[in-house]
XYZ file of C-alpha atoms in Angstrom:
766
model
C 0.000 0.000 0.000
C 1.499 3.356 -0.909
C 2.004 6.257 1.508
C -0.857 8.173 -0.117
C -3.158 5.217 0.430
C -2.182 4.728 4.058
C -2.471 8.405 4.928
C -5.727 8.731 3.028
C -7.117 5.684 4.802
C -5.858 7.054 8.074
C -7.118 10.598 7.601
C -9.755 10.903 4.890
C -11.786 8.008 6.272
C -11.594 9.285 9.803
C -13.699 11.724 11.646
C -13.023 13.417 14.920
C -14.350 12.264 18.204
C -16.501 14.245 20.502
C -14.373 16.785 22.283
C -15.297 14.992 25.512
C -12.691 12.695 27.015
C -13.898 9.099 26.523
C -11.924 7.936 29.530
C -14.082 9.982 31.923
C -17.310 8.605 33.405
C -20.190 8.254 31.004
C -22.125 11.058 32.643
C -19.353 13.405 31.492
C -19.253 12.176 27.911
C -22.860 11.541 26.968
C -26.248 13.015 27.649
C -27.941 11.246 30.496
C -30.923 9.054 29.788
C -33.937 10.057 31.812
C -35.650 7.139 33.556
C -38.880 6.137 31.885
C -41.338 3.415 32.828
C -40.359 1.353 29.833
C -36.636 1.576 30.431
C -36.628 0.921 34.153
C -39.380 -1.646 34.674
C -38.395 -5.071 33.266
C -41.986 -6.249 33.320
C -43.084 -3.603 30.839
C -44.220 -5.240 27.566
C -41.787 -4.759 24.700
C -44.521 -3.114 22.621
C -44.648 -0.219 25.110
C -40.925 0.474 25.207
C -39.329 3.294 23.220
C -38.050 2.533 19.718
C -34.261 2.376 19.931
C -32.003 3.331 17.030
C -28.329 2.384 16.855
C -26.237 4.954 14.963
C -22.725 3.891 13.960
C -20.171 6.385 12.671
C -17.483 5.979 10.056
C -13.821 5.660 10.941
C -12.152 3.019 8.784
C -10.497 0.209 10.733
C -11.524 1.886 14.005
C -15.038 0.792 13.065
C -14.243 -2.715 14.308
C -14.966 -1.255 17.752
C -18.635 -1.289 16.719
C -18.552 -5.106 16.904
C -17.535 -4.964 20.566
C -20.334 -2.499 21.304
C -22.862 -4.814 19.595
C -21.754 -7.700 21.801
C -22.146 -5.550 24.906
C -25.624 -4.455 23.810
C -26.622 -8.080 23.439
C -25.199 -8.983 26.856
C -27.221 -6.118 28.378
C -30.392 -7.307 26.567
C -30.828 -4.057 24.644
C -33.194 -4.585 21.683
C -32.291 -2.517 18.632
C -35.225 -1.515 16.444
C -33.316 0.194 13.639
C -29.716 0.757 12.539
C -28.186 3.705 10.678
C -24.550 3.755 9.625
C -21.961 5.663 7.646
C -18.868 4.239 5.929
C -17.435 1.429 8.099
C -20.364 1.965 10.446
C -22.678 1.187 7.521
C -20.858 -2.063 6.787
C -20.933 -3.263 10.398
C -24.466 -2.004 10.941
C -25.802 -3.324 7.634
C -24.504 -6.829 8.232
C -25.930 -6.761 11.758
C -29.272 -5.510 10.443
C -29.338 -8.302 7.846
C -29.546 -10.844 10.658
C -25.935 -11.548 11.638
C -25.417 -11.952 15.357
C -22.543 -9.990 16.915
C -20.696 -13.261 17.519
C -20.984 -14.424 13.897
C -20.183 -10.931 12.682
C -17.025 -10.862 14.793
C -16.031 -14.352 13.664
C -16.438 -13.508 9.979
C -14.765 -10.108 10.097
C -11.813 -11.294 12.147
C -11.193 -14.130 9.658
C -10.788 -11.695 6.750
C -7.244 -10.840 5.661
C -7.932 -7.108 5.705
C -4.339 -6.126 4.930
C -4.690 -7.591 1.433
C -8.373 -6.908 0.884
C -7.827 -3.459 -0.647
C -5.012 -4.359 -3.038
C -5.576 -2.917 -6.494
C -4.311 -6.034 -8.220
C -5.454 -9.602 -7.860
C -3.054 -12.088 -6.239
C -0.171 -12.386 -8.672
C -0.329 -16.183 -9.211
C -3.903 -15.795 -10.526
C -2.847 -13.417 -13.321
C -2.079 -14.429 -16.864
C 1.595 -14.808 -17.691
C 1.371 -11.885 -20.097
C 0.187 -9.626 -17.288
C 2.868 -10.913 -14.921
C 5.623 -10.151 -17.413
C 4.775 -6.443 -17.225
C 6.167 -6.552 -13.654
C 9.616 -7.121 -15.147
C 9.290 -4.573 -17.950
C 9.125 -1.571 -15.649
C 8.148 -0.519 -12.146
C 5.187 1.828 -12.423
C 5.546 5.234 -10.774
C 2.531 6.805 -12.517
C -0.431 5.256 -14.306
C -3.112 7.056 -16.310
C -5.509 6.182 -19.111
C -6.380 8.159 -22.216
C -9.897 7.877 -23.584
C -12.438 10.125 -25.241
C -9.724 12.704 -25.882
C -8.783 13.147 -22.203
C -6.315 11.787 -19.664
C -7.866 10.063 -16.660
C -5.918 9.241 -13.487
C -7.006 6.446 -11.216
C -10.232 7.267 -9.433
C -9.110 5.420 -6.341
C -5.766 4.641 -4.781
C -6.773 1.097 -3.838
C -9.285 -1.395 -5.105
C -12.473 -2.377 -3.280
C -13.226 -5.261 -5.602
C -12.467 -7.882 -2.961
C -14.518 -5.926 -0.411
C -17.464 -5.876 -2.810
C -17.275 -9.645 -3.289
C -17.105 -10.115 0.472
C -20.184 -7.965 1.038
C -21.987 -9.740 -1.797
C -21.398 -13.098 -0.128
C -22.516 -11.871 3.295
C -25.734 -10.292 1.961
C -26.729 -12.978 -0.534
C -29.775 -13.910 1.559
C -31.177 -10.377 1.147
C -31.151 -10.469 -2.672
C -34.942 -10.486 -3.108
C -35.720 -7.702 -0.641
C -37.040 -4.510 -2.191
C -36.569 -2.256 0.808
C -34.214 -2.195 3.781
C -37.217 -1.967 6.123
C -37.795 -5.630 5.253
C -34.474 -6.637 6.805
C -34.641 -8.328 10.226
C -33.731 -4.883 11.584
C -34.662 -1.842 9.445
C -31.532 -0.166 8.145
C -30.240 2.947 6.382
C -26.799 3.716 4.929
C -25.571 7.242 4.299
C -23.530 8.222 1.223
C -22.589 11.427 -0.580
C -23.707 12.391 -4.080
C -20.342 13.294 -5.610
C -22.004 15.426 -8.290
C -24.256 17.610 -6.117
C -22.549 17.190 -2.733
C -25.876 16.242 -1.151
C -26.475 13.572 1.458
C -27.986 10.363 0.056
C -29.870 8.041 2.409
C -29.894 4.538 0.921
C -33.065 2.712 1.928
C -33.653 0.162 -0.821
C -32.046 -1.718 -3.665
C -28.863 -3.770 -3.536
C -27.682 -3.969 0.077
C -24.081 -4.890 -0.825
C -23.858 -1.933 -3.203
C -25.297 0.397 -0.541
C -22.677 -0.675 1.989
C -19.870 -0.323 -0.549
C -21.131 3.109 -1.692
C -21.172 4.434 1.868
C -17.476 3.530 2.181
C -16.109 5.207 -0.978
C -13.551 7.717 0.252
C -12.584 9.995 -2.687
C -8.984 9.457 -3.716
C -8.799 6.200 -1.774
C -11.684 4.093 -3.094
C -13.256 4.747 -6.459
C -16.799 6.185 -6.204
C -19.581 3.743 -6.960
C -21.949 4.413 -9.851
C -25.419 2.977 -9.213
C -27.834 1.763 -11.862
C -29.721 5.058 -11.686
C -26.528 6.923 -12.661
C -25.747 8.494 -9.295
C -22.053 8.606 -8.379
C -21.769 7.989 -4.661
C -18.874 8.643 -2.317
C -18.217 8.207 1.380
C -21.088 9.329 3.603
C -18.707 10.711 6.207
C -18.207 13.785 4.036
C -21.739 14.970 4.808
C -23.011 13.032 7.837
C -20.596 10.793 9.670
C -22.854 10.299 12.708
C -26.357 10.230 11.120
C -28.533 10.907 14.158
C -31.029 12.912 12.097
C -31.665 9.921 9.804
C -32.526 7.800 12.837
C -35.038 10.437 13.987
C -36.630 10.411 10.542
C -37.041 6.646 10.824
C -39.115 7.141 13.988
C -36.552 6.529 16.705
C -37.581 7.520 20.232
C -34.069 7.206 21.628
C -30.677 6.956 19.968
C -27.562 5.058 20.974
C -24.819 6.743 18.950
C -21.321 5.280 18.681
C -18.623 7.694 17.493
C -15.254 6.070 16.737
C -13.582 8.904 14.815
C -9.947 9.946 15.241
C -8.911 13.158 17.034
C -7.533 16.056 15.038
C -3.854 15.830 14.139
C -1.296 17.654 16.258
C 0.492 20.838 15.266
C 3.643 18.873 14.421
C 1.890 17.093 11.533
C 0.947 20.375 9.819
C 4.330 20.769 8.150
C 3.461 19.717 4.597
C 0.692 19.958 2.039
C -0.588 16.438 2.668
C -0.814 16.965 6.414
C -2.621 20.299 6.046
C -5.025 18.885 3.436
C -5.854 15.903 5.659
C -6.424 18.201 8.609
C -8.796 20.346 6.523
C -10.852 17.251 5.672
C -10.955 16.270 9.335
C -12.064 19.748 10.394
C -14.864 19.773 7.830
C -15.970 16.303 8.906
C -15.928 17.199 12.593
C -18.350 20.000 11.913
C -21.037 17.565 10.777
C -20.206 15.259 13.714
C -20.682 18.138 16.177
C -23.994 19.010 14.554
C -25.141 15.421 15.041
C -24.022 15.319 18.663
C -25.912 18.578 19.286
C -29.120 16.790 18.189
C -28.843 14.225 20.986
C -31.110 14.752 23.972
C -30.967 13.643 27.568
C -32.910 10.529 26.560
C -30.126 9.420 24.204
C -26.727 7.854 24.794
C -23.385 8.723 23.169
C -20.593 6.149 23.264
C -17.034 7.088 22.278
C -14.647 4.131 22.753
C -11.088 5.279 23.543
C -8.976 3.758 20.755
C -5.752 5.564 21.601
C -3.374 5.880 18.657
C -5.040 3.226 16.509
C -5.843 4.703 13.097
C -8.454 4.051 10.480
C -5.769 2.317 8.381
C -4.981 -0.321 11.041
C -7.035 -3.090 9.442
C -4.462 -5.654 10.522
C -5.317 -4.825 14.156
C -9.009 -5.711 13.818
C -9.170 -8.093 16.838
C -7.517 -5.552 19.133
C -9.849 -2.762 18.023
C -12.934 -4.942 18.516
C -11.705 -5.905 21.977
C -11.224 -2.249 22.919
C -14.774 -1.509 21.788
C -16.218 -4.272 23.927
C -14.041 -3.405 26.922
C -15.284 0.161 26.772
C -18.919 -0.912 26.407
C -18.533 -3.211 29.429
C -17.558 -0.197 31.520
C -20.855 1.540 30.750
C -23.156 -1.381 31.549
C -25.201 0.747 33.970
C -26.058 3.160 31.168
C -26.916 0.331 28.745
C -29.212 -1.250 31.339
C -31.506 1.749 31.001
C -32.543 0.321 27.628
C -32.705 -3.359 28.642
C -35.825 -5.518 28.651
C -36.695 -8.734 30.445
C -35.415 -12.067 29.159
C -38.732 -13.135 27.600
C -39.132 -9.870 25.712
C -35.528 -10.039 24.513
C -35.962 -13.653 23.403
C -39.036 -12.616 21.420
C -37.088 -9.763 19.842
C -34.294 -12.135 18.817
C -36.812 -14.457 17.185
C -38.134 -11.571 15.150
C -34.565 -10.852 13.973
C -34.107 -14.252 12.382
C -33.554 -13.824 8.629
C -36.671 -14.771 6.683
C -35.562 -13.499 3.302
C -34.641 -15.499 0.236
C -34.097 -19.231 0.632
C -30.818 -20.842 -0.234
C -30.409 -20.853 -4.030
C -30.830 -24.188 -5.769
C -29.234 -25.334 -8.991
C -28.377 -22.406 -11.259
C -30.672 -22.237 -14.268
C -28.219 -20.105 -16.264
C -24.849 -18.319 -16.114
C -24.758 -14.990 -17.944
C -22.176 -12.263 -18.616
C -23.490 -8.705 -18.697
C -21.565 -5.711 -20.027
C -19.555 -7.504 -22.734
C -20.047 -8.517 -26.341
C -21.428 -11.999 -27.166
C -18.015 -13.039 -28.497
C -16.307 -11.958 -25.290
C -18.984 -13.729 -23.251
C -18.223 -16.996 -25.068
C -14.556 -16.676 -24.191
C -15.253 -15.717 -20.562
C -17.574 -18.692 -20.118
C -14.573 -20.948 -20.748
C -12.554 -19.210 -18.044
C -14.992 -19.811 -15.185
C -15.851 -23.059 -13.416
C -19.430 -22.136 -12.510
C -21.844 -23.848 -14.895
C -25.633 -24.002 -15.289
C -27.106 -26.877 -13.307
C -24.584 -26.536 -10.488
C -25.401 -25.404 -6.977
C -24.158 -21.973 -5.959
C -20.673 -22.300 -4.482
C -19.215 -19.059 -3.025
C -15.673 -20.481 -3.062
C -15.854 -21.358 -6.751
C -17.448 -18.004 -7.566
C -14.623 -16.199 -5.740
C -12.087 -18.054 -7.893
C -14.093 -17.225 -11.025
C -14.178 -13.546 -10.122
C -10.428 -13.522 -9.535
C -9.902 -15.122 -12.931
C -12.110 -12.543 -14.669
C -10.425 -9.646 -12.885
C -6.840 -10.862 -13.185
C -6.016 -9.342 -16.587
C -7.377 -5.893 -15.780
C -9.618 -5.743 -18.853
C -12.649 -4.633 -16.857
C -13.264 -1.626 -14.652
C -15.769 -3.605 -12.628
C -16.184 -7.326 -11.950
C -19.109 -8.316 -9.763
C -21.861 -10.922 -9.591
C -25.465 -11.256 -8.549
C -28.293 -13.748 -8.579
C -31.094 -12.853 -10.986
C -34.479 -14.323 -11.825
C -35.495 -14.955 -15.421
C -38.638 -12.911 -16.151
C -40.291 -15.699 -18.151
C -39.311 -18.907 -16.375
C -38.845 -17.392 -12.884
C -35.742 -19.562 -12.630
C -32.772 -18.204 -10.723
C -29.321 -17.966 -12.247
C -25.939 -16.288 -11.834
C -24.992 -13.060 -13.604
C -21.386 -11.882 -13.827
C -21.673 -8.110 -13.993
C -18.743 -6.603 -15.912
C -17.903 -3.105 -17.030
C -15.934 -3.477 -20.243
C -13.198 -0.887 -20.739
C -12.567 -1.940 -24.343
C -15.553 -0.103 -25.772
C -14.082 3.319 -24.938
C -10.817 2.728 -26.857
C -8.755 3.157 -23.727
C -5.018 3.735 -23.991
C -3.222 2.816 -20.765
C 0.010 4.672 -19.988
C 2.550 3.771 -17.311
C 5.682 5.682 -16.375
C 8.583 4.141 -14.511
C 12.193 4.869 -13.692
C 15.431 3.070 -12.794
C 18.234 4.415 -10.635
C 21.533 2.928 -9.459
C 24.750 4.274 -7.967
C 27.742 2.937 -6.053
C 28.547 6.434 -4.693
C 31.931 6.198 -6.432
C 31.080 7.765 -9.763
C 29.410 4.729 -11.338
C 25.709 5.460 -11.747
C 22.825 4.923 -14.113
C 19.397 6.409 -14.668
C 16.579 5.826 -17.148
C 12.907 6.606 -17.669
C 10.461 4.156 -19.220
C 7.068 4.877 -20.768
C 4.763 1.949 -21.472
C 1.657 2.184 -23.656
C -0.996 -0.527 -24.049
C -4.191 -0.653 -26.078
C -6.257 -3.734 -25.316
C -9.113 -5.220 -27.323
C -8.234 -3.777 -30.726
C -10.505 -6.533 -32.015
C -13.302 -8.554 -30.455
C -10.841 -11.448 -30.168
C -8.687 -9.517 -27.713
C -5.869 -8.181 -29.909
C -3.400 -6.005 -27.975
C -0.892 -3.354 -29.010
C 1.987 -2.627 -26.638
C 4.782 -0.081 -26.894
C 7.662 0.821 -24.618
C 10.041 3.783 -24.822
C 13.197 4.016 -22.706
C 15.355 7.119 -22.314
C 18.526 7.461 -20.286
C 21.631 5.282 -20.140
C 20.167 3.320 -23.006
C 17.600 4.539 -25.509
C 15.161 1.917 -26.712
C 11.815 1.496 -28.445
C 9.755 -1.669 -28.723
C 6.350 -2.302 -30.266
C 4.320 -5.511 -30.444
C 0.969 -6.653 -31.805
C -0.352 -9.650 -29.872
C -3.360 -11.622 -31.138
C -4.904 -14.541 -29.190
C -6.718 -17.173 -31.206
C -8.070 -20.684 -31.007
C -11.244 -22.073 -29.513
C -10.209 -21.347 -25.939
C -7.668 -18.653 -26.828
C -4.774 -20.650 -25.377
C -2.750 -19.871 -28.498
C -1.497 -16.591 -29.878
C 0.587 -14.977 -32.586
C 2.655 -11.823 -32.257
C 4.742 -9.496 -34.406
C 7.344 -7.240 -32.803
C 9.928 -4.611 -33.708
C 12.596 -3.256 -31.364
C 15.484 -0.798 -31.544
C 18.104 -0.100 -28.887
C 21.135 2.180 -28.574
C 23.473 1.976 -25.584
C 27.014 2.510 -24.363
C 28.973 -0.542 -23.202
C 32.146 -0.517 -21.119
C 34.837 -3.204 -21.263
C 37.154 -3.793 -18.307
C 40.559 -5.371 -17.761
C 41.263 -8.014 -15.131
C 41.791 -5.358 -12.426
C 38.364 -3.821 -13.073
C 39.669 -0.726 -14.844
C 37.713 0.462 -17.873
C 39.756 0.092 -21.057
C 37.177 0.769 -23.757
C 33.749 2.275 -24.370
C 31.655 1.219 -27.362
C 28.341 2.380 -28.787
C 26.069 -0.542 -29.638
C 22.961 -0.312 -31.843
C 20.567 -3.228 -32.313
C 17.467 -3.609 -34.499
C 15.259 -6.717 -34.287
C 12.062 -7.811 -35.986
C 10.287 -11.029 -35.133
C 7.133 -13.106 -35.495
C 6.090 -15.746 -32.963
C 3.506 -18.418 -32.452
C 2.824 -19.303 -28.840
C 0.803 -21.213 -26.287
C -0.375 -20.205 -22.850
C -0.020 -22.725 -20.034
C -2.578 -23.276 -17.302
C -6.062 -21.915 -16.798
C -6.266 -18.482 -18.391
C -2.533 -18.603 -19.086
C -1.755 -18.084 -15.409
C 1.011 -20.714 -15.181
C 3.233 -19.675 -18.072
C 3.713 -19.382 -21.822
C 5.883 -20.817 -24.599
C 6.854 -19.282 -27.968
C 8.554 -20.329 -31.150
C 9.247 -17.865 -33.912
C 11.474 -16.355 -36.568
C 13.602 -13.261 -36.131
C 16.061 -11.055 -37.969
C 18.412 -8.635 -36.188
C 21.204 -6.245 -37.094
C 23.933 -4.998 -34.798
C 26.346 -2.108 -35.235
C 29.376 -1.632 -32.952
C 31.310 1.674 -32.941
C 34.341 2.380 -30.718
C 33.965 5.597 -28.715
C 37.014 5.501 -26.450
C 39.884 2.994 -26.352
C 42.696 2.779 -23.825
C 46.090 2.824 -25.494
C 47.509 -0.669 -25.779
C 44.245 -2.420 -25.002
C 44.433 -4.450 -28.196
C 40.667 -4.174 -28.674
C 39.182 -3.565 -32.095
C 39.125 0.077 -33.100
C 36.993 -0.188 -36.223
C 33.265 -0.193 -36.845
C 31.782 -3.673 -37.153
C 28.341 -4.855 -38.053
C 26.528 -8.088 -38.712
C 23.049 -9.566 -38.939
C 21.471 -12.651 -37.389
C 18.570 -14.587 -38.905
C 17.088 -17.656 -37.318
C 14.652 -19.375 -34.994
C 14.055 -18.482 -31.376
C 12.390 -20.395 -28.559
C 11.148 -18.935 -25.300
C 9.571 -20.518 -22.235
C 8.503 -18.828 -19.012
C 6.669 -20.166 -15.953
C 6.013 -17.796 -13.071
C 4.252 -18.511 -9.796
C 5.958 -15.957 -7.566
C 3.581 -14.279 -5.136
C 5.379 -10.944 -5.632
C 7.727 -9.815 -8.378
C 9.878 -7.968 -5.809
C 10.941 -9.618 -2.562
C 8.809 -12.719 -3.228
C 7.975 -14.896 -0.262
C 6.678 -17.996 -2.024
C 6.783 -19.535 -5.470
C 9.084 -20.036 -8.417
C 10.006 -18.508 -11.778
C 11.819 -20.119 -14.722
C 12.802 -18.392 -17.981
C 14.579 -20.075 -20.914
C 15.634 -18.410 -24.194
C 17.275 -20.100 -27.137
C 18.280 -18.759 -30.572
C 19.957 -20.440 -33.494
C 20.550 -19.465 -37.116
C 22.909 -17.762 -39.547
C 25.212 -14.841 -38.849
C 26.246 -12.700 -41.806
C 29.086 -10.184 -41.685
C 31.845 -8.862 -43.915
C 33.810 -11.987 -43.097
C 31.145 -14.290 -44.498
C 28.393 -16.486 -43.087
C 28.619 -18.613 -39.957
C 26.299 -20.515 -37.632
C 25.413 -19.003 -34.262
C 23.751 -20.382 -31.150
C 22.708 -18.723 -27.934
C 21.076 -20.194 -24.813
C 20.189 -18.596 -21.479
C 18.275 -20.084 -18.537
C 17.297 -18.304 -15.302
C 15.434 -19.721 -12.340
C 14.192 -18.613 -8.911
C 12.802 -20.690 -6.040
C 11.542 -19.057 -2.836
C 10.706 -20.462 0.599
C 9.435 -18.577 3.665
C 8.991 -19.346 7.342
C 7.044 -16.564 9.000
C 8.996 -13.359 8.385
C 12.074 -15.225 7.148
C 12.683 -15.927 3.452
C 15.293 -17.803 1.416
C 15.523 -16.907 -2.267
C 17.674 -19.177 -4.466
C 18.531 -17.817 -7.924
C 20.515 -19.396 -10.737
C 21.564 -18.249 -14.186
C 23.567 -19.866 -16.961
C 24.267 -18.904 -20.555
C 26.365 -19.828 -23.545
C 26.899 -18.478 -27.029
C 29.344 -18.888 -29.906
C 32.968 -18.418 -28.961
C 33.380 -14.834 -30.128
C 36.332 -12.578 -29.623
C 36.057 -10.284 -26.617
C 34.925 -6.879 -27.783
C 32.304 -8.043 -30.247
C 29.900 -7.264 -27.373
C 27.630 -10.221 -27.916
C 28.848 -12.026 -24.824
C 27.135 -12.356 -21.428
C 28.134 -10.185 -18.491
C 27.944 -9.969 -14.711
C 28.552 -7.236 -12.169
C 26.487 -4.856 -10.106
C 24.214 -5.346 -7.141
C 23.452 -9.073 -6.570
C 24.934 -9.914 -9.979
C 28.372 -10.370 -8.343
C 28.140 -7.554 -5.825
C 31.342 -5.573 -5.504
C 32.083 -5.778 -9.228
C 31.197 -3.008 -11.671
C 28.232 -3.492 -14.009
C 29.492 -5.473 -16.992
C 32.961 -6.031 -15.507
C 32.849 -9.832 -15.819
C 32.020 -10.811 -19.414
C 32.362 -13.835 -21.661
C 30.672 -16.318 -23.960
C 29.881 -18.727 -21.109
C 28.297 -17.620 -17.854
C 27.251 -19.126 -14.566
C 25.794 -17.477 -11.471
C 24.235 -18.785 -8.264
C 22.854 -16.542 -5.527
C 21.423 -17.349 -2.122
C 19.474 -14.417 -0.730
C 18.065 -14.218 2.793
C 15.719 -11.445 3.893
C 13.428 -10.800 6.813
C 10.228 -8.810 6.641
C 10.459 -5.958 9.115
C 7.642 -5.046 11.464
C 7.377 -1.467 10.222
C 4.499 0.647 8.938
C 4.719 0.146 5.144
C 4.057 3.778 4.205
C 5.574 4.130 0.736
C 6.091 0.399 0.411
C 4.301 -2.922 0.545
C 6.842 -3.984 3.128
C 10.372 -3.317 4.379
C 13.096 -5.959 4.513
C 16.591 -6.518 5.867
C 18.805 -9.146 4.328
C 21.959 -10.243 2.648
C 23.185 -12.305 -0.282
C 26.047 -14.615 -1.215
C 26.816 -14.859 -4.942
C 29.072 -17.260 -6.833
C 29.730 -16.883 -10.542
C 32.004 -16.069 -13.434
C 32.129 -15.693 -17.200
C 34.554 -17.376 -19.574
C 35.491 -16.747 -23.206
C 35.739 -20.426 -24.195
C 34.396 -23.697 -22.859
C 37.834 -25.111 -22.088
C 38.431 -22.326 -19.561
C 35.415 -23.126 -17.386
C 36.466 -24.143 -13.878
C 34.701 -24.126 -10.534
C 37.960 -23.016 -8.935
C 37.657 -19.763 -10.867
C 34.294 -18.841 -9.388
C 34.192 -15.301 -8.043
C 32.323 -14.343 -4.894
C 30.208 -11.320 -4.115
C 28.437 -10.318 -0.917
C 25.770 -7.825 0.058
C 24.013 -6.646 3.212
C 21.047 -4.372 2.668
C 17.850 -2.716 3.729
C 15.147 -3.045 1.087
C 11.550 -2.191 0.298
C 8.957 -3.174 -2.265
C 7.777 0.277 -3.318
C 5.456 1.692 -5.949
C 8.600 2.553 -7.924
C 9.871 -1.008 -7.820
C 12.380 -2.736 -5.553
C 14.558 -0.433 -3.460
C 17.904 -1.478 -1.996
C 20.435 0.408 0.075
C 23.322 -1.736 1.148
C 26.926 -2.634 1.585
C 28.621 -4.665 -1.190
C 31.932 -6.482 -1.156
C 34.019 -8.746 -3.375
C 37.533 -10.062 -2.771
C 40.070 -7.981 -4.634
C 37.399 -5.459 -5.617
C 35.850 -2.430 -4.015
C 33.847 -2.480 -0.799
C 31.253 0.240 -0.627
C 27.681 1.405 -0.573
C 25.145 0.748 -3.301
C 21.703 2.193 -3.990
C 19.306 0.652 -6.471
C 15.681 1.371 -7.375
C 13.453 0.233 -10.215
C 13.973 -2.380 -12.898
C 17.274 -3.005 -14.763
């Protein structure tokens, strides 16, 4: 999660607490409840008691405290007649109103892996291999789309797709209800109309969508567009403690629970982000104060003290829920004012039993809305849910992940629908196709490296992709690189075949770069300019369901290379003339990737093999050439500890050093302590054992922080007869690292025997 996401979750979602100190006695923090016959006499019939509304505020992860309050209300036998909630309060309150007991609600919510629930991307192993490969093309610093003549940034910093699926599963039994008054406990959710700025009280329709809409913080979660066209954002912007809505529902008394975060201190107002967040909090507190002012002496205000826990602390859900219950237990005497006798409470609980839609039977149909018929035929082959099967939430979750993995759709959801003619119930995958708007996706990335001794490199990369050029899914991809090396690559990729597990592609690439050659002591003795042009055509196959396991290619290619000396050290003996040649032949490529993360993986493997063979033509005539390179990674983890084993080997024709077609090593974790490209030859071998530990730090800018080190063994030789294990060179590194939005980041100490020992900084993709 990026820093912007964490701060936005921690500040934009939050609202401020009542200015009262929640640690003081309840009489000092909440209006007193005047004794009434119905609230003090247990024998009073339930029909004569006041109607009690529970109002739950927003506050992000701090909203888990609501679960503890619900448990305390149940222990005190307080019957709730209606629930109103905003943002996280709407989610907790809506699920409770749908019939979930506090115990089941706590059990379900605590079992959710909240830290990964808001990730923009699907779990990496579920993605197609083509999508995974983009992780190694560049590390994205900025991503925008261009459509309808305008640039469009992301509408949300994180995805709520997984949250939507979770809410859909929890509210499936309410699918046939027309109004939220028909829930076991009448319910309202509050959202904000992002067009008019007005408060929207959601009282009917799709319950899961209402809960999701109420928790749509601008800039953090994308606003939700309903079927009627309204664009809804987080309700906390206009009414974070919706007491007035409860009054409008007919509440006689209100139990309001405010779990907002206090205003930031003066020390945090030192930058634009801190000031902006504080402005949002101030504006939100104003509507909270207005709501508190509406409470009377008959009502009760609860404000659990959550200390320094923030609205972004989703990984601390159990602790927050426990704090909420512990606080509610301290105000039992105040809750008892609303309690009823055991028989009346038992009757109330019976009335709360869900009586909505029965469990769905066999699915009469499976339909895809929002896509063309041709796309629907392809998508039907990607999912496991079939007509005639019983509804299986686990299988549907896997199907949704498969549909969302490639990023071709702005929205991937599902619902149960009834056929108007047969009245049979079936499953509808609800998709919002981005291909119809001719969207051009643009990503910008950068690479940076330095050894703080004058050896540095920097480059910018711009990636362009246009998906769905045809109804079959044709893609056009381009990448421009500027910096140490200038490069341009373009490719047309066309899937075909009955299940689209095959594809053809045509590509063109050009690259210009400077290459240094070193002597045995590591001193530069020559600099060359190298230009390469390549055109190719491939036929390939995807491996695994939806191509998520890997891919294989076979194709033809033609390349030209031009080598020009720029600077030669006197007496180096290296060629000082321009040379050029062309290669024409067949190439094979295989890749299988099941790493959980491209950077600092903690589980999985990755294997890449490239082979080329053909004719080489130069001024000296025509010769055969062969080239083979294999790379592999295997990762194991035990808790926070990870071992990453990497191997690389390569061979090519025995060419004279200086023709610059050989393999090379050097640089961070490619024989640390050696200069980039210092160790070069026609035969190469490298093995690296990397250990890193995930640090218990707030991610901020990064997914996670790590500390680790590596041991590397390798070398390069000019001819096969020179290969010897006794000649293996060793490199070492100790580092602090992070998986950031700009790619992997390393800052460490590198060392190699007979070479330099020093600091190294690396960020991005090589």
